Amino acid sequence: MRKKKYKINNFLAKLKKIMPTYIQPKFYNDKELLLWNQEQGKKYSESIIRKNKAMKIKQLLGRSGIKELYINCSFNNYYINHEGHRKVLYAARKYAENFKNNIASFIFSGRPGTGKNHLASAIGNYLILHGYNILIITVADLMSTIKSTFNRSLTKITEEKLLQNLSTVDLLIIDEIGMQIESRYEKMIINQIIDRRSSSKKSTGMLSNLNHKQLKNLLGERVVDRMCLGNSLWLTFEWESYRKNIYGNK
Ligand SMILES: Nc1ncnc2c1ncn2[C@@H]1O[C@H](COP(=O)(O)OP(=O)(O)O)[C@@H](O)[C@H]1O
Ligand SMILES: [Mg+2]
């Protein structure tokens, strides 16, 4: 071991001598090299965990849990431009960190572009890394997946089996609630899913541009009350759309 260490340091020293001065070596000694290797190993095993979790969701529903656009969203790249941002970031991070001991649900309410999906995906990405199954799905996608089960030539999975799967995902986040006027059938399905999930002690997230009263009107008092039990989180995103920063004046 000592011999090997000597060899590496000797090699690094030799390399330094022959390298032009404008090139800075990445490591100065064996310790730095070892640390770098460990870091790379950690990154690699994290990426394997992500891939495995993603595969499980794929088997369950034929798609990945978090859409491509949001796969890189994390707490660290959610920028704080004012107090409101700081508050929601803190609460969302806390929610993810305490997920294990909690069956709390959450509702993020606010106008489009205010970062609801970003923080919901940050929670999702964090939980996937910690071994959970998660799925973020819009009401429209949820309904078309359910409707596809009516056509036996499209899929082998039954409506009952799909609802069962949706109730066993560790965290289900339903996106774009209230984007269109939901039909009675859609409301019934959302009610059923929330009911099943809360009786199997699973948390659910909702992303919506509706406020508390509008959401109650749309989904019914009972569901919204269920979503607000215990340590559940209601966050209001009441600032300008972030898309302006990305695309200019939109
Ligand atoms: N505070 C923020 N810091 C960094 N990126 C943000 C922030 N808020 C929003 N974004 C980015 O702006 C875009 C729109 O946000 P999104 O989360 O889709 O909004 P919403 O779901 O509320 O409509 C996304 O690309 C998101 O990553
Ligand atoms: Mg959104």
PDB file of C-alpha atoms and ligand atoms in Angstrom:
ATOM      1  CA  MET A   1       0.000   0.000   0.000  1.00  0.00           C
ATOM      2  CA  ARG A   2       2.768   2.390   1.031  1.00  0.00           C
ATOM      3  CA  LYS A   3       4.697   1.462  -2.083  1.00  0.00           C
ATOM      4  CA  LYS A   4       1.689   2.203  -4.240  1.00  0.00           C
ATOM      5  CA  LYS A   5       1.175   5.559  -2.550  1.00  0.00           C
ATOM      6  CA  TYR A   6       4.836   6.424  -3.136  1.00  0.00           C
ATOM      7  CA  LYS A   7       4.467   5.447  -6.771  1.00  0.00           C
ATOM      8  CA  ILE A   8       1.409   7.674  -7.293  1.00  0.00           C
ATOM      9  CA  ASN A   9       3.028  10.671  -5.619  1.00  0.00           C
ATOM     10  CA  ASN A  10       6.226  10.107  -7.554  1.00  0.00           C
ATOM     11  CA  PHE A  11       4.286   9.898 -10.768  1.00  0.00           C
ATOM     12  CA  LEU A  12       2.334  13.083 -10.002  1.00  0.00           C
ATOM     13  CA  ALA A  13       5.590  14.897  -9.184  1.00  0.00           C
ATOM     14  CA  LYS A  14       7.177  13.755 -12.473  1.00  0.00           C
ATOM     15  CA  LEU A  15       4.094  14.762 -14.392  1.00  0.00           C
ATOM     16  CA  LYS A  16       4.201  18.199 -12.856  1.00  0.00           C
ATOM     17  CA  LYS A  17       7.783  18.650 -14.039  1.00  0.00           C
ATOM     18  CA  ILE A  18       7.049  17.896 -17.652  1.00  0.00           C
ATOM     19  CA  MET A  19       3.727  19.760 -17.804  1.00  0.00           C
ATOM     20  CA  PRO A  20       3.721  23.321 -19.187  1.00  0.00           C
ATOM     21  CA  THR A  21       3.167  25.805 -16.349  1.00  0.00           C
ATOM     22  CA  TYR A  22      -0.173  27.031 -17.694  1.00  0.00           C
ATOM     23  CA  ILE A  23      -1.712  23.593 -17.137  1.00  0.00           C
ATOM     24  CA  GLN A  24      -2.846  23.149 -13.551  1.00  0.00           C
ATOM     25  CA  PRO A  25      -2.992  19.540 -12.343  1.00  0.00           C
ATOM     26  CA  LYS A  26      -6.315  18.308 -11.013  1.00  0.00           C
ATOM     27  CA  PHE A  27      -4.665  16.561  -8.060  1.00  0.00           C
ATOM     28  CA  TYR A  28      -1.489  17.349  -6.169  1.00  0.00           C
ATOM     29  CA  ASN A  29      -1.241  14.117  -4.204  1.00  0.00           C
ATOM     30  CA  ASP A  30      -2.688  10.644  -3.691  1.00  0.00           C
ATOM     31  CA  LYS A  31      -5.239  11.864  -1.109  1.00  0.00           C
ATOM     32  CA  GLU A  32      -6.811  14.256  -3.573  1.00  0.00           C
ATOM     33  CA  LEU A  33      -6.886  11.535  -6.211  1.00  0.00           C
ATOM     34  CA  LEU A  34      -8.553   9.138  -3.760  1.00  0.00           C
ATOM     35  CA  LEU A  35     -11.149  11.756  -2.784  1.00  0.00           C
ATOM     36  CA  TRP A  36     -11.907  12.420  -6.436  1.00  0.00           C
ATOM     37  CA  ASN A  37     -12.335   8.704  -7.056  1.00  0.00           C
ATOM     38  CA  GLN A  38     -14.689   8.364  -4.091  1.00  0.00           C
ATOM     39  CA  GLU A  39     -16.695  11.354  -5.289  1.00  0.00           C
ATOM     40  CA  GLN A  40     -17.028   9.816  -8.764  1.00  0.00           C
ATOM     41  CA  GLY A  41     -18.069   6.477  -7.243  1.00  0.00           C
ATOM     42  CA  LYS A  42     -20.751   8.192  -5.177  1.00  0.00           C
ATOM     43  CA  LYS A  43     -22.096  10.070  -8.193  1.00  0.00           C
ATOM     44  CA  TYR A  44     -22.200   6.844 -10.168  1.00  0.00           C
ATOM     45  CA  SER A  45     -24.064   4.878  -7.496  1.00  0.00           C
ATOM     46  CA  GLU A  46     -26.541   7.735  -7.084  1.00  0.00           C
ATOM     47  CA  SER A  47     -27.210   7.663 -10.800  1.00  0.00           C
ATOM     48  CA  ILE A  48     -27.816   3.890 -10.609  1.00  0.00           C
ATOM     49  CA  ILE A  49     -30.325   4.357  -7.767  1.00  0.00           C
ATOM     50  CA  ARG A  50     -32.135   6.988  -9.858  1.00  0.00           C
ATOM     51  CA  LYS A  51     -32.192   4.679 -12.877  1.00  0.00           C
ATOM     52  CA  ASN A  52     -33.567   1.741 -10.864  1.00  0.00           C
ATOM     53  CA  LYS A  53     -36.314   3.823  -9.324  1.00  0.00           C
ATOM     54  CA  ALA A  54     -37.167   5.287 -12.706  1.00  0.00           C
ATOM     55  CA  MET A  55     -37.430   1.758 -14.127  1.00  0.00           C
ATOM     56  CA  LYS A  56     -39.870   0.706 -11.418  1.00  0.00           C
ATOM     57  CA  ILE A  57     -42.193   3.594 -12.263  1.00  0.00           C
ATOM     58  CA  LYS A  58     -41.788   2.773 -15.949  1.00  0.00           C
ATOM     59  CA  GLN A  59     -42.912  -0.795 -15.334  1.00  0.00           C
ATOM     60  CA  LEU A  60     -45.808   0.488 -13.273  1.00  0.00           C
ATOM     61  CA  LEU A  61     -47.102   3.103 -15.684  1.00  0.00           C
ATOM     62  CA  GLY A  62     -45.114   2.997 -18.877  1.00  0.00           C
ATOM     63  CA  ARG A  63     -43.436   6.380 -18.274  1.00  0.00           C
ATOM     64  CA  SER A  64     -40.843   7.909 -15.980  1.00  0.00           C
ATOM     65  CA  GLY A  65     -41.836   9.588 -12.730  1.00  0.00           C
ATOM     66  CA  ILE A  66     -40.491  13.034 -13.541  1.00  0.00           C
ATOM     67  CA  LYS A  67     -40.599  14.512 -17.027  1.00  0.00           C
ATOM     68  CA  GLU A  68     -37.329  15.286 -18.816  1.00  0.00           C
ATOM     69  CA  LEU A  69     -37.820  19.051 -18.477  1.00  0.00           C
ATOM     70  CA  TYR A  70     -37.751  18.851 -14.680  1.00  0.00           C
ATOM     71  CA  ILE A  71     -35.261  16.046 -14.114  1.00  0.00           C
ATOM     72  CA  ASN A  72     -32.515  18.503 -13.118  1.00  0.00           C
ATOM     73  CA  CYS A  73     -34.641  20.648 -10.815  1.00  0.00           C
ATOM     74  CA  SER A  74     -33.296  20.649  -7.289  1.00  0.00           C
ATOM     75  CA  PHE A  75     -33.461  22.753  -4.136  1.00  0.00           C
ATOM     76  CA  ASN A  76     -30.010  24.078  -4.977  1.00  0.00           C
ATOM     77  CA  ASN A  77     -30.967  25.527  -8.335  1.00  0.00           C
ATOM     78  CA  TYR A  78     -34.154  27.185  -7.095  1.00  0.00           C
ATOM     79  CA  TYR A  79     -33.044  30.797  -6.941  1.00  0.00           C
ATOM     80  CA  ILE A  80     -34.141  33.198  -4.273  1.00  0.00           C
ATOM     81  CA  ASN A  81     -35.080  36.651  -5.477  1.00  0.00           C
ATOM     82  CA  HIS A  82     -37.244  37.582  -2.496  1.00  0.00           C
ATOM     83  CA  GLU A  83     -38.680  36.421   0.832  1.00  0.00           C
ATOM     84  CA  GLY A  84     -41.530  34.416  -0.756  1.00  0.00           C
ATOM     85  CA  HIS A  85     -39.056  32.240  -2.666  1.00  0.00           C
ATOM     86  CA  ARG A  86     -37.067  31.650   0.500  1.00  0.00           C
ATOM     87  CA  LYS A  87     -40.184  30.581   2.409  1.00  0.00           C
ATOM     88  CA  VAL A  88     -41.412  28.030  -0.160  1.00  0.00           C
ATOM     89  CA  LEU A  89     -37.916  26.646  -0.728  1.00  0.00           C
ATOM     90  CA  TYR A  90     -37.402  26.129   3.008  1.00  0.00           C
ATOM     91  CA  ALA A  91     -40.806  24.467   3.449  1.00  0.00           C
ATOM     92  CA  ALA A  92     -40.399  22.185   0.418  1.00  0.00           C
ATOM     93  CA  ARG A  93     -36.926  21.075   1.499  1.00  0.00           C
ATOM     94  CA  LYS A  94     -38.201  20.363   4.997  1.00  0.00           C
ATOM     95  CA  TYR A  95     -41.108  18.394   3.552  1.00  0.00           C
ATOM     96  CA  ALA A  96     -38.696  16.176   1.581  1.00  0.00           C
ATOM     97  CA  GLU A  97     -36.332  15.699   4.520  1.00  0.00           C
ATOM     98  CA  ASN A  98     -39.171  14.698   6.867  1.00  0.00           C
ATOM     99  CA  PHE A  99     -40.982  12.522   4.337  1.00  0.00           C
ATOM    100  CA  LYS A 100     -40.005   9.280   6.040  1.00  0.00           C
ATOM    101  CA  ASN A 101     -41.765  10.030   9.315  1.00  0.00           C
ATOM    102  CA  ASN A 102     -44.755  11.756   7.847  1.00  0.00           C
ATOM    103  CA  ILE A 103     -47.871  11.103   5.850  1.00  0.00           C
ATOM    104  CA  ALA A 104     -48.352  14.788   5.147  1.00  0.00           C
ATOM    105  CA  SER A 105     -49.691  15.967   1.809  1.00  0.00           C
ATOM    106  CA  PHE A 106     -49.053  19.281   0.071  1.00  0.00           C
ATOM    107  CA  ILE A 107     -50.751  21.773  -2.168  1.00  0.00           C
ATOM    108  CA  PHE A 108     -48.799  24.357  -4.178  1.00  0.00           C
ATOM    109  CA  SER A 109     -51.119  27.041  -5.432  1.00  0.00           C
ATOM    110  CA  GLY A 110     -50.271  29.946  -7.719  1.00  0.00           C
ATOM    111  CA  ARG A 111     -50.106  31.364 -11.236  1.00  0.00           C
ATOM    112  CA  PRO A 112     -48.218  29.585 -14.047  1.00  0.00           C
ATOM    113  CA  GLY A 113     -44.452  29.970 -14.120  1.00  0.00           C
ATOM    114  CA  THR A 114     -44.039  30.658 -10.402  1.00  0.00           C
ATOM    115  CA  GLY A 115     -41.975  27.507  -9.780  1.00  0.00           C
ATOM    116  CA  LYS A 116     -44.524  24.994  -8.498  1.00  0.00           C
ATOM    117  CA  ASN A 117     -43.301  22.226 -10.782  1.00  0.00           C
ATOM    118  CA  HIS A 118     -39.685  23.116 -10.086  1.00  0.00           C
ATOM    119  CA  LEU A 119     -40.062  22.634  -6.323  1.00  0.00           C
ATOM    120  CA  ALA A 120     -42.355  19.617  -6.684  1.00  0.00           C
ATOM    121  CA  SER A 121     -39.711  18.015  -8.922  1.00  0.00           C
ATOM    122  CA  ALA A 122     -36.982  18.957  -6.446  1.00  0.00           C
ATOM    123  CA  ILE A 123     -38.956  17.063  -3.782  1.00  0.00           C
ATOM    124  CA  GLY A 124     -39.406  14.178  -6.235  1.00  0.00           C
ATOM    125  CA  ASN A 125     -35.740  14.044  -7.261  1.00  0.00           C
ATOM    126  CA  TYR A 126     -34.684  14.108  -3.607  1.00  0.00           C
ATOM    127  CA  LEU A 127     -37.069  11.275  -2.706  1.00  0.00           C
ATOM    128  CA  ILE A 128     -36.036   9.109  -5.677  1.00  0.00           C
ATOM    129  CA  LEU A 129     -32.450   9.362  -4.448  1.00  0.00           C
ATOM    130  CA  HIS A 130     -33.622   8.206  -1.042  1.00  0.00           C
ATOM    131  CA  GLY A 131     -35.305   5.113  -2.412  1.00  0.00           C
ATOM    132  CA  TYR A 132     -38.915   6.184  -2.985  1.00  0.00           C
ATOM    133  CA  ASN A 133     -41.196   5.808  -5.994  1.00  0.00           C
ATOM    134  CA  ILE A 134     -42.688   9.036  -7.112  1.00  0.00           C
ATOM    135  CA  LEU A 135     -44.886  10.168  -9.980  1.00  0.00           C
ATOM    136  CA  ILE A 136     -45.794  13.658 -11.169  1.00  0.00           C
ATOM    137  CA  ILE A 137     -48.706  13.568 -13.605  1.00  0.00           C
ATOM    138  CA  THR A 138     -51.067  16.192 -15.040  1.00  0.00           C
ATOM    139  CA  VAL A 139     -54.825  15.682 -14.727  1.00  0.00           C
ATOM    140  CA  ALA A 140     -54.987  15.441 -18.540  1.00  0.00           C
ATOM    141  CA  ASP A 141     -52.343  12.667 -18.681  1.00  0.00           C
ATOM    142  CA  LEU A 142     -53.914  10.901 -15.743  1.00  0.00           C
ATOM    143  CA  MET A 143     -57.282  10.846 -17.482  1.00  0.00           C
ATOM    144  CA  SER A 144     -55.932   9.694 -20.822  1.00  0.00           C
ATOM    145  CA  THR A 145     -53.972   6.897 -19.098  1.00  0.00           C
ATOM    146  CA  ILE A 146     -57.127   5.795 -17.312  1.00  0.00           C
ATOM    147  CA  LYS A 147     -59.197   6.045 -20.484  1.00  0.00           C
ATOM    148  CA  SER A 148     -56.633   3.943 -22.361  1.00  0.00           C
ATOM    149  CA  THR A 149     -57.460   1.046 -20.010  1.00  0.00           C
ATOM    150  CA  PHE A 150     -60.977   0.970 -21.514  1.00  0.00           C
ATOM    151  CA  ASN A 151     -59.508  -0.130 -24.822  1.00  0.00           C
ATOM    152  CA  ARG A 152     -58.263  -3.704 -24.431  1.00  0.00           C
ATOM    153  CA  SER A 153     -56.284  -3.543 -27.665  1.00  0.00           C
ATOM    154  CA  LEU A 154     -54.208  -0.591 -26.340  1.00  0.00           C
ATOM    155  CA  THR A 155     -53.203  -1.976 -22.975  1.00  0.00           C
ATOM    156  CA  LYS A 156     -53.462  -5.117 -20.877  1.00  0.00           C
ATOM    157  CA  ILE A 157     -53.713  -3.208 -17.629  1.00  0.00           C
ATOM    158  CA  THR A 158     -57.216  -2.797 -16.196  1.00  0.00           C
ATOM    159  CA  GLU A 159     -58.645   0.406 -14.738  1.00  0.00           C
ATOM    160  CA  GLU A 160     -58.728  -1.207 -11.300  1.00  0.00           C
ATOM    161  CA  LYS A 161     -55.078  -2.294 -11.544  1.00  0.00           C
ATOM    162  CA  LEU A 162     -54.025   1.187 -12.665  1.00  0.00           C
ATOM    163  CA  LEU A 163     -55.883   2.849  -9.789  1.00  0.00           C
ATOM    164  CA  GLN A 164     -54.264   0.327  -7.475  1.00  0.00           C
ATOM    165  CA  ASN A 165     -50.809   1.235  -8.833  1.00  0.00           C
ATOM    166  CA  LEU A 166     -51.518   4.936  -8.486  1.00  0.00           C
ATOM    167  CA  SER A 167     -52.440   4.360  -4.856  1.00  0.00           C
ATOM    168  CA  THR A 168     -49.219   2.559  -4.009  1.00  0.00           C
ATOM    169  CA  VAL A 169     -46.679   5.041  -5.416  1.00  0.00           C
ATOM    170  CA  ASP A 170     -44.934   6.575  -2.378  1.00  0.00           C
ATOM    171  CA  LEU A 171     -45.675  10.108  -3.515  1.00  0.00           C
ATOM    172  CA  LEU A 172     -48.142  11.002  -6.248  1.00  0.00           C
ATOM    173  CA  ILE A 173     -48.214  14.614  -7.401  1.00  0.00           C
ATOM    174  CA  ILE A 174     -51.223  15.637  -9.472  1.00  0.00           C
ATOM    175  CA  ASP A 175     -50.372  18.621 -11.668  1.00  0.00           C
ATOM    176  CA  GLU A 176     -52.502  21.259 -13.429  1.00  0.00           C
ATOM    177  CA  ILE A 177     -55.599  20.810 -11.308  1.00  0.00           C
ATOM    178  CA  GLY A 178     -58.132  23.346 -12.542  1.00  0.00           C
ATOM    179  CA  MET A 179     -56.471  24.045 -15.906  1.00  0.00           C
ATOM    180  CA  GLN A 180     -59.621  22.840 -17.584  1.00  0.00           C
ATOM    181  CA  ILE A 181     -63.108  22.394 -16.179  1.00  0.00           C
ATOM    182  CA  GLU A 182     -62.983  18.860 -14.848  1.00  0.00           C
ATOM    183  CA  SER A 183     -65.895  16.589 -15.699  1.00  0.00           C
ATOM    184  CA  ARG A 184     -67.831  14.705 -13.025  1.00  0.00           C
ATOM    185  CA  TYR A 185     -65.908  11.597 -13.984  1.00  0.00           C
ATOM    186  CA  GLU A 186     -62.563  13.363 -13.549  1.00  0.00           C
ATOM    187  CA  LYS A 187     -63.582  14.669 -10.133  1.00  0.00           C
ATOM    188  CA  MET A 188     -64.711  11.197  -9.126  1.00  0.00           C
ATOM    189  CA  ILE A 189     -61.396   9.655 -10.182  1.00  0.00           C
ATOM    190  CA  ILE A 190     -59.374  12.294  -8.275  1.00  0.00           C
ATOM    191  CA  ASN A 191     -61.582  11.697  -5.231  1.00  0.00           C
ATOM    192  CA  GLN A 192     -61.085   7.952  -5.466  1.00  0.00           C
ATOM    193  CA  ILE A 193     -57.330   8.229  -5.793  1.00  0.00           C
ATOM    194  CA  ILE A 194     -57.021  10.573  -2.797  1.00  0.00           C
ATOM    195  CA  ASP A 195     -59.321   8.336  -0.745  1.00  0.00           C
ATOM    196  CA  ARG A 196     -57.373   5.201  -1.541  1.00  0.00           C
ATOM    197  CA  ARG A 197     -54.065   6.894  -0.930  1.00  0.00           C
ATOM    198  CA  SER A 198     -55.010   8.364   2.397  1.00  0.00           C
ATOM    199  CA  SER A 199     -56.396   5.073   3.623  1.00  0.00           C
ATOM    200  CA  SER A 200     -53.127   3.365   2.688  1.00  0.00           C
ATOM    201  CA  LYS A 201     -51.279   6.229   4.447  1.00  0.00           C
ATOM    202  CA  LYS A 202     -49.657   7.637   1.335  1.00  0.00           C
ATOM    203  CA  SER A 203     -48.998  11.303   0.734  1.00  0.00           C
ATOM    204  CA  THR A 204     -50.294  13.208  -2.273  1.00  0.00           C
ATOM    205  CA  GLY A 205     -49.229  16.532  -3.750  1.00  0.00           C
ATOM    206  CA  MET A 206     -51.362  18.878  -5.826  1.00  0.00           C
ATOM    207  CA  LEU A 207     -50.236  21.708  -8.091  1.00  0.00           C
ATOM    208  CA  SER A 208     -52.893  24.196  -9.067  1.00  0.00           C
ATOM    209  CA  ASN A 209     -53.556  27.757 -10.110  1.00  0.00           C
ATOM    210  CA  LEU A 210     -56.694  27.736  -7.936  1.00  0.00           C
ATOM    211  CA  ASN A 211     -56.900  29.136  -4.422  1.00  0.00           C
ATOM    212  CA  HIS A 212     -58.291  27.297  -1.396  1.00  0.00           C
ATOM    213  CA  LYS A 213     -61.928  28.266  -2.017  1.00  0.00           C
ATOM    214  CA  GLN A 214     -61.817  27.520  -5.754  1.00  0.00           C
ATOM    215  CA  LEU A 215     -60.182  24.144  -5.122  1.00  0.00           C
ATOM    216  CA  LYS A 216     -62.895  23.249  -2.606  1.00  0.00           C
ATOM    217  CA  ASN A 217     -65.553  24.250  -5.145  1.00  0.00           C
ATOM    218  CA  LEU A 218     -63.942  22.119  -7.805  1.00  0.00           C
ATOM    219  CA  LEU A 219     -63.017  18.954  -5.915  1.00  0.00           C
ATOM    220  CA  GLY A 220     -65.365  19.090  -2.952  1.00  0.00           C
ATOM    221  CA  GLU A 221     -64.737  19.927   0.673  1.00  0.00           C
ATOM    222  CA  ARG A 222     -63.957  16.388   1.757  1.00  0.00           C
ATOM    223  CA  VAL A 223     -60.973  15.855  -0.541  1.00  0.00           C
ATOM    224  CA  VAL A 224     -59.447  19.250   0.222  1.00  0.00           C
ATOM    225  CA  ASP A 225     -59.914  18.632   3.960  1.00  0.00           C
ATOM    226  CA  ARG A 226     -58.169  15.268   3.590  1.00  0.00           C
ATOM    227  CA  MET A 227     -55.289  16.973   1.797  1.00  0.00           C
ATOM    228  CA  CYS A 228     -54.921  19.461   4.644  1.00  0.00           C
ATOM    229  CA  LEU A 229     -54.750  16.987   7.551  1.00  0.00           C
ATOM    230  CA  GLY A 230     -51.926  16.961  10.112  1.00  0.00           C
ATOM    231  CA  ASN A 231     -48.623  18.488   9.065  1.00  0.00           C
ATOM    232  CA  SER A 232     -49.768  19.052   5.515  1.00  0.00           C
ATOM    233  CA  LEU A 233     -48.391  21.940   3.594  1.00  0.00           C
ATOM    234  CA  TRP A 234     -50.290  24.669   1.762  1.00  0.00           C
ATOM    235  CA  LEU A 235     -47.937  27.003  -0.084  1.00  0.00           C
ATOM    236  CA  THR A 236     -49.083  30.002  -2.083  1.00  0.00           C
ATOM    237  CA  PHE A 237     -46.799  31.079  -4.924  1.00  0.00           C
ATOM    238  CA  GLU A 238     -47.799  34.699  -5.282  1.00  0.00           C
ATOM    239  CA  TRP A 239     -45.149  36.332  -7.413  1.00  0.00           C
ATOM    240  CA  GLU A 240     -44.384  37.033 -11.045  1.00  0.00           C
ATOM    241  CA  SER A 241     -43.769  34.208 -13.487  1.00  0.00           C
ATOM    242  CA  TYR A 242     -40.130  33.112 -13.618  1.00  0.00           C
ATOM    243  CA  ARG A 243     -40.483  32.457 -17.346  1.00  0.00           C
ATOM    244  CA  LYS A 244     -39.876  36.190 -17.922  1.00  0.00           C
ATOM    245  CA  ASN A 245     -36.317  35.619 -16.679  1.00  0.00           C
ATOM    246  CA  ILE A 246     -35.859  32.762 -19.127  1.00  0.00           C
ATOM    247  CA  TYR A 247     -37.643  33.948 -22.251  1.00  0.00           C
ATOM    248  CA  GLY A 248     -37.766  37.722 -21.830  1.00  0.00           C
ATOM    249  CA  ASN A 249     -41.109  39.508 -21.749  1.00  0.00           C
ATOM    250  CA  LYS A 250     -43.602  36.642 -21.704  1.00  0.00           C
TER     251      LYS A 250
HETATM  252  N1  LIG B   1     -37.003  30.465  -8.204  1.00  0.00           N
HETATM  253  C1  LIG B   1     -36.630  29.802  -9.324  1.00  0.00           C
HETATM  254  N2  LIG B   1     -35.321  29.528  -9.535  1.00  0.00           N
HETATM  255  C2  LIG B   1     -34.933  28.889 -10.660  1.00  0.00           C
HETATM  256  N3  LIG B   1     -35.756  28.489 -11.646  1.00  0.00           N
HETATM  257  C3  LIG B   1     -37.063  28.736 -11.494  1.00  0.00           C
HETATM  258  C4  LIG B   1     -37.575  29.395 -10.320  1.00  0.00           C
HETATM  259  N4  LIG B   1     -38.927  29.499 -10.462  1.00  0.00           N
HETATM  260  C5  LIG B   1     -39.230  28.926 -11.642  1.00  0.00           C
HETATM  261  N5  LIG B   1     -38.116  28.470 -12.268  1.00  0.00           N
HETATM  262  C6  LIG B   1     -38.038  27.853 -13.598  1.00  0.00           C
HETATM  263  O1  LIG B   1     -39.002  28.508 -14.420  1.00  0.00           O
HETATM  264  C7  LIG B   1     -39.675  27.589 -15.261  1.00  0.00           C
HETATM  265  C8  LIG B   1     -41.162  27.627 -14.973  1.00  0.00           C
HETATM  266  O2  LIG B   1     -41.403  27.176 -13.647  1.00  0.00           O
HETATM  267  P1  LIG B   1     -42.421  26.006 -13.286  1.00  0.00           P
HETATM  268  O3  LIG B   1     -41.900  25.321 -12.065  1.00  0.00           O
HETATM  269  O4  LIG B   1     -42.693  25.165 -14.480  1.00  0.00           O
HETATM  270  O5  LIG B   1     -43.724  26.874 -12.926  1.00  0.00           O
HETATM  271  P2  LIG B   1     -45.219  26.423 -12.590  1.00  0.00           P
HETATM  272  O6  LIG B   1     -45.246  24.959 -12.366  1.00  0.00           O
HETATM  273  O7  LIG B   1     -45.567  27.220 -11.356  1.00  0.00           O
HETATM  274  O8  LIG B   1     -46.031  26.848 -13.775  1.00  0.00           O
HETATM  275  C9  LIG B   1     -39.063  26.232 -14.984  1.00  0.00           C
HETATM  276  O9  LIG B   1     -38.060  26.002 -15.957  1.00  0.00           O
HETATM  277  C10 LIG B   1     -38.433  26.387 -13.603  1.00  0.00           C
HETATM  278  O10 LIG B   1     -37.300  25.540 -13.446  1.00  0.00           O
HETATM  279 MG    MG B   2     -46.630  23.834 -13.723  1.00  0.00          MG
END
